[in-house]
GROMACS .gro file of C-alpha atoms in nm:
model
  202
    1MET     CA    1   4.796   1.069   9.858
    2PRO     CA    2   4.612   1.131   9.533
    3GLN     CA    3   4.734   0.997   9.204
    4SER     CA    4   4.825   1.268   8.957
    5GLY     CA    5   4.927   1.033   8.680
    6LEU     CA    6   5.215   1.260   8.591
    7ALA     CA    7   5.578   1.188   8.658
    8GLN     CA    8   5.799   1.477   8.747
    9THR     CA    9   6.129   1.367   8.598
   10ALA     CA   10   6.359   1.663   8.573
   11ALA     CA   11   6.734   1.686   8.590
   12LYS     CA   12   6.855   1.971   8.803
   13PRO     CA   13   7.225   2.048   8.806
   14GLY     CA   14   7.412   2.089   9.129
   15ALA     CA   15   7.758   2.244   9.121
   16GLY     CA   16   7.851   2.043   8.813
   17ASP     CA   17   7.788   1.734   8.609
   18GLY     CA   18   7.876   1.495   8.887
   19PRO     CA   19   7.701   1.174   8.990
   20VAL     CA   20   7.326   1.148   8.942
   21ILE     CA   21   7.109   1.141   9.254
   22LEU     CA   22   6.786   0.967   9.158
   23VAL     CA   23   6.477   1.022   9.374
   24VAL     CA   24   6.199   0.765   9.341
   25GLY     CA   25   5.909   0.877   9.555
   26ASP     CA   26   5.542   0.967   9.581
   27SER     CA   27   5.356   1.297   9.625
   28LEU     CA   28   5.576   1.395   9.920
   29SER     CA   29   5.863   1.422   9.674
   30ALA     CA   30   5.666   1.525   9.362
   31GLU     CA   31   5.574   1.874   9.490
   32TYR     CA   32   5.204   1.791   9.513
   33GLY     CA   33   5.008   2.112   9.570
   34LEU     CA   34   5.323   2.325   9.568
   35LYS     CA   35   5.472   2.563   9.317
   36ARG     CA   36   5.749   2.403   9.113
   37GLY     CA   37   6.091   2.429   9.268
   38SER     CA   38   5.974   2.454   9.631
   39GLY     CA   39   5.967   2.088   9.737
   40TRP     CA   40   6.240   1.919   9.938
   41VAL     CA   41   6.396   1.753   9.632
   42SER     CA   42   6.437   2.090   9.458
   43LEU     CA   43   6.571   2.238   9.781
   44MET     CA   44   6.820   1.951   9.797
   45ALA     CA   45   6.945   2.029   9.447
   46GLN     CA   46   6.985   2.393   9.546
   47ARG     CA   47   7.180   2.303   9.858
   48LEU     CA   48   7.410   2.070   9.667
   49ALA     CA   49   7.489   2.356   9.433
   50ALA     CA   50   7.537   2.602   9.720
   51GLU     CA   51   7.782   2.366   9.889
   52LYS     CA   52   7.960   2.303   9.558
   53ILE     CA   53   7.892   1.930   9.566
   54PRO     CA   54   7.896   1.809   9.205
   55ALA     CA   55   7.572   1.623   9.145
   56LYS     CA   56   7.269   1.616   8.920
   57VAL     CA   57   6.931   1.549   9.080
   58VAL     CA   58   6.670   1.354   8.885
   59ASN     CA   59   6.327   1.354   9.048
   60ALA     CA   60   6.130   1.054   8.922
   61SER     CA   61   5.856   1.080   9.183
   62ILE     CA   62   5.488   1.030   9.101
   63SER     CA   63   5.199   1.135   9.323
   64GLY     CA   64   5.006   0.832   9.442
   65ASP     CA   65   5.286   0.585   9.373
   66THR     CA   66   5.334   0.273   9.583
   67THR     CA   67   5.636   0.051   9.640
   68SER     CA   68   5.500  -0.182   9.371
   69GLY     CA   69   5.487   0.105   9.124
   70GLY     CA   70   5.836   0.218   9.216
   71ARG     CA   71   5.969  -0.135   9.183
   72SER     CA   72   5.820  -0.169   8.835
   73ARG     CA   73   5.972   0.162   8.723
   74LEU     CA   74   6.314   0.136   8.881
   75GLY     CA   75   6.488  -0.086   8.628
   76ALA     CA   76   6.431   0.154   8.339
   77LEU     CA   77   6.532   0.452   8.555
   78LEU     CA   78   6.859   0.284   8.654
   79THR     CA   79   6.937   0.207   8.291
   80GLN     CA   80   6.851   0.557   8.173
   81HIS     CA   81   7.017   0.768   8.444
   82LYS     CA   82   7.293   0.541   8.585
   83PRO     CA   83   7.269   0.705   8.928
   84GLY     CA   84   7.540   0.709   9.191
   85VAL     CA   85   7.281   0.751   9.466
   86VAL     CA   86   6.917   0.636   9.474
   87ILE     CA   87   6.679   0.786   9.729
   88ILE     CA   88   6.370   0.569   9.781
   89GLU     CA   89   6.078   0.757   9.938
   90LEU     CA   90   5.788   0.516   9.903
   91GLY     CA   91   5.557   0.321  10.133
   92GLY     CA   92   5.314   0.581  10.262
   93ASN     CA   93   5.053   0.499  10.001
   94ASP     CA   94   5.095   0.128  10.070
   95ALA     CA   95   4.985   0.196  10.427
   96LEU     CA   96   4.698   0.425  10.323
   97ARG     CA   97   4.566   0.144  10.103
   98GLY     CA   98   4.613  -0.118  10.373
   99LEU     CA   99   4.852  -0.325  10.162
  100PRO     CA  100   5.030  -0.617  10.331
  101LEU     CA  101   5.342  -0.515  10.521
  102ASP     CA  102   5.543  -0.806  10.386
  103MET     CA  103   5.470  -0.687  10.031
  104THR     CA  104   5.590  -0.337  10.110
  105GLU     CA  105   5.903  -0.474  10.274
  106GLY     CA  106   5.969  -0.708   9.982
  107ASN     CA  107   5.935  -0.427   9.729
  108LEU     CA  108   6.168  -0.197   9.922
  109ARG     CA  109   6.419  -0.478   9.958
  110ALA     CA  110   6.404  -0.558   9.585
  111MET     CA  111   6.446  -0.192   9.489
  112THR     CA  112   6.741  -0.149   9.724
  113GLN     CA  113   6.912  -0.459   9.591
  114ALA     CA  114   6.853  -0.361   9.228
  115ALA     CA  115   6.999  -0.015   9.283
  116GLN     CA  116   7.301  -0.154   9.466
  117LYS     CA  117   7.357  -0.414   9.196
  118ALA     CA  118   7.361  -0.128   8.944
  119GLY     CA  119   7.639   0.037   9.145
  120ALA     CA  120   7.437   0.298   9.334
  121LYS     CA  121   7.434   0.382   9.702
  122VAL     CA  122   7.083   0.372   9.850
  123LEU     CA  123   6.908   0.598  10.098
  124LEU     CA  124   6.576   0.471  10.231
  125VAL     CA  125   6.339   0.741  10.353
  126GLY     CA  126   6.111   0.609  10.624
  127MET     CA  127   5.751   0.695  10.701
  128GLN     CA  128   5.514   0.648  10.992
  129VAL     CA  129   5.137   0.608  10.998
  130PRO     CA  130   4.885   0.773  11.233
  131PRO     CA  131   4.798   0.588  11.557
  132ASN     CA  132   4.446   0.512  11.432
  133TYR     CA  133   4.599   0.232  11.226
  134GLY     CA  134   4.669   0.047  11.550
  135SER     CA  135   4.990   0.048  11.751
  136ASP     CA  136   5.104  -0.294  11.628
  137TYR     CA  137   5.062  -0.207  11.259
  138ALA     CA  138   5.220   0.135  11.308
  139ALA     CA  139   5.524  -0.009  11.485
  140LYS     CA  140   5.576  -0.282  11.226
  141PHE     CA  141   5.533  -0.036  10.939
  142SER     CA  142   5.786   0.217  11.069
  143GLY     CA  143   6.024  -0.063  11.162
  144LEU     CA  144   6.037  -0.224  10.820
  145PHE     CA  145   6.240   0.066  10.676
  146ALA     CA  146   6.509   0.023  10.940
  147LYS     CA  147   6.504  -0.352  10.889
  148VAL     CA  148   6.560  -0.328  10.513
  149ALA     CA  149   6.827  -0.060  10.557
  150LYS     CA  150   7.016  -0.268  10.815
  151ASP     CA  151   6.998  -0.589  10.612
  152SER     CA  152   7.106  -0.410  10.293
  153LYS     CA  153   7.363  -0.180  10.455
  154ALA     CA  154   7.175   0.114  10.303
  155GLY     CA  155   7.140   0.464  10.445
  156LEU     CA  156   6.825   0.548  10.641
  157VAL     CA  157   6.618   0.855  10.722
  158PRO     CA  158   6.391   0.716  10.996
  159PHE     CA  159   6.101   0.957  10.939
  160LEU     CA  160   6.074   1.210  10.656
  161LEU     CA  161   5.811   1.413  10.843
  162LYS     CA  162   5.997   1.442  11.173
  163GLY     CA  163   5.928   1.789  11.311
  164VAL     CA  164   5.634   1.821  11.072
  165ALA     CA  165   5.375   1.555  11.157
  166ASP     CA  166   5.483   1.473  11.512
  167THR     CA  167   5.456   1.818  11.668
  168GLY     CA  168   5.192   1.925  11.921
  169ASP     CA  169   4.988   2.112  11.662
  170ALA     CA  170   5.087   1.994  11.317
  171THR     CA  171   4.786   2.130  11.128
  172GLY     CA  172   4.971   2.443  11.020
  173MET     CA  173   5.235   2.228  10.851
  174PHE     CA  174   4.986   2.065  10.613
  175GLN     CA  175   4.780   2.171  10.316
  176ALA     CA  176   4.400   2.173  10.338
  177ASP     CA  177   4.383   1.797  10.271
  178ARG     CA  178   4.583   1.738  10.594
  179ILE     CA  179   4.798   1.486  10.408
  180HIS     CA  180   5.046   1.690  10.206
  181PRO     CA  181   5.296   1.923  10.376
  182THR     CA  182   5.307   2.294  10.305
  183GLU     CA  183   5.597   2.466  10.134
  184GLN     CA  184   5.727   2.573  10.474
  185ALA     CA  185   5.744   2.213  10.591
  186HIS     CA  186   5.963   2.102  10.300
  187SER     CA  187   6.268   2.280  10.440
  188LEU     CA  188   6.227   2.068  10.754
  189MET     CA  189   6.193   1.756  10.542
  190LEU     CA  190   6.519   1.838  10.367
  191ALA     CA  191   6.680   1.892  10.708
  192ASN     CA  192   6.583   1.533  10.793
  193VAL     CA  193   6.727   1.394  10.469
  194TRP     CA  194   7.039   1.606  10.429
  195PRO     CA  195   7.272   1.456  10.697
  196GLU     CA  196   7.226   1.105  10.557
  197LEU     CA  197   7.246   1.215  10.195
  198ARG     CA  198   7.564   1.410  10.268
  199LYS     CA  199   7.733   1.089  10.380
  200LEU     CA  200   7.651   0.922  10.047
  201ALA     CA  201   7.720   1.219   9.821
  202LYS     CA  202   8.085   1.258   9.914
   0.00000   0.00000   0.00000
């Protein structure tokens, strides 16, 4: 997932000035290759408004970010935005770079604990890697999200790209780079996130 070097940090009102929902993610959340306002985070803000759920969405996602990058940025984001809910969508780039699984797990755990200590509810958004990484690595990688969520009593979306990357012919759901989902796919990504977010955004 290429590094753009640009953070997309924009507050988008829901139905009112309610709690802040902070999204800390990578290109999958930063609308990489899409027109602004069409990614799943923007669609989430629109749905919150449509369902009259008072909330303000702050998207602090950066294309190419890793769990280490998110961990280093989170403290300042918590201080600045004082979120009620933090959505952590990171880890995919860790796997693409072959970073140690225990490092990824440790970073996710530290981010979850920091957000909870600041008074926020946490939703971890899980990822999976292609089978060419090896079945053992793939299983351990996908499992670490559930492990951190269970230990931290955080919310969990098992796989952000369910229904997108795991279909019989997924090529039509991805941009030309075969890494980043198309605009069409982002509505499915929101459908994966929404039920768990709804529980936390009451």
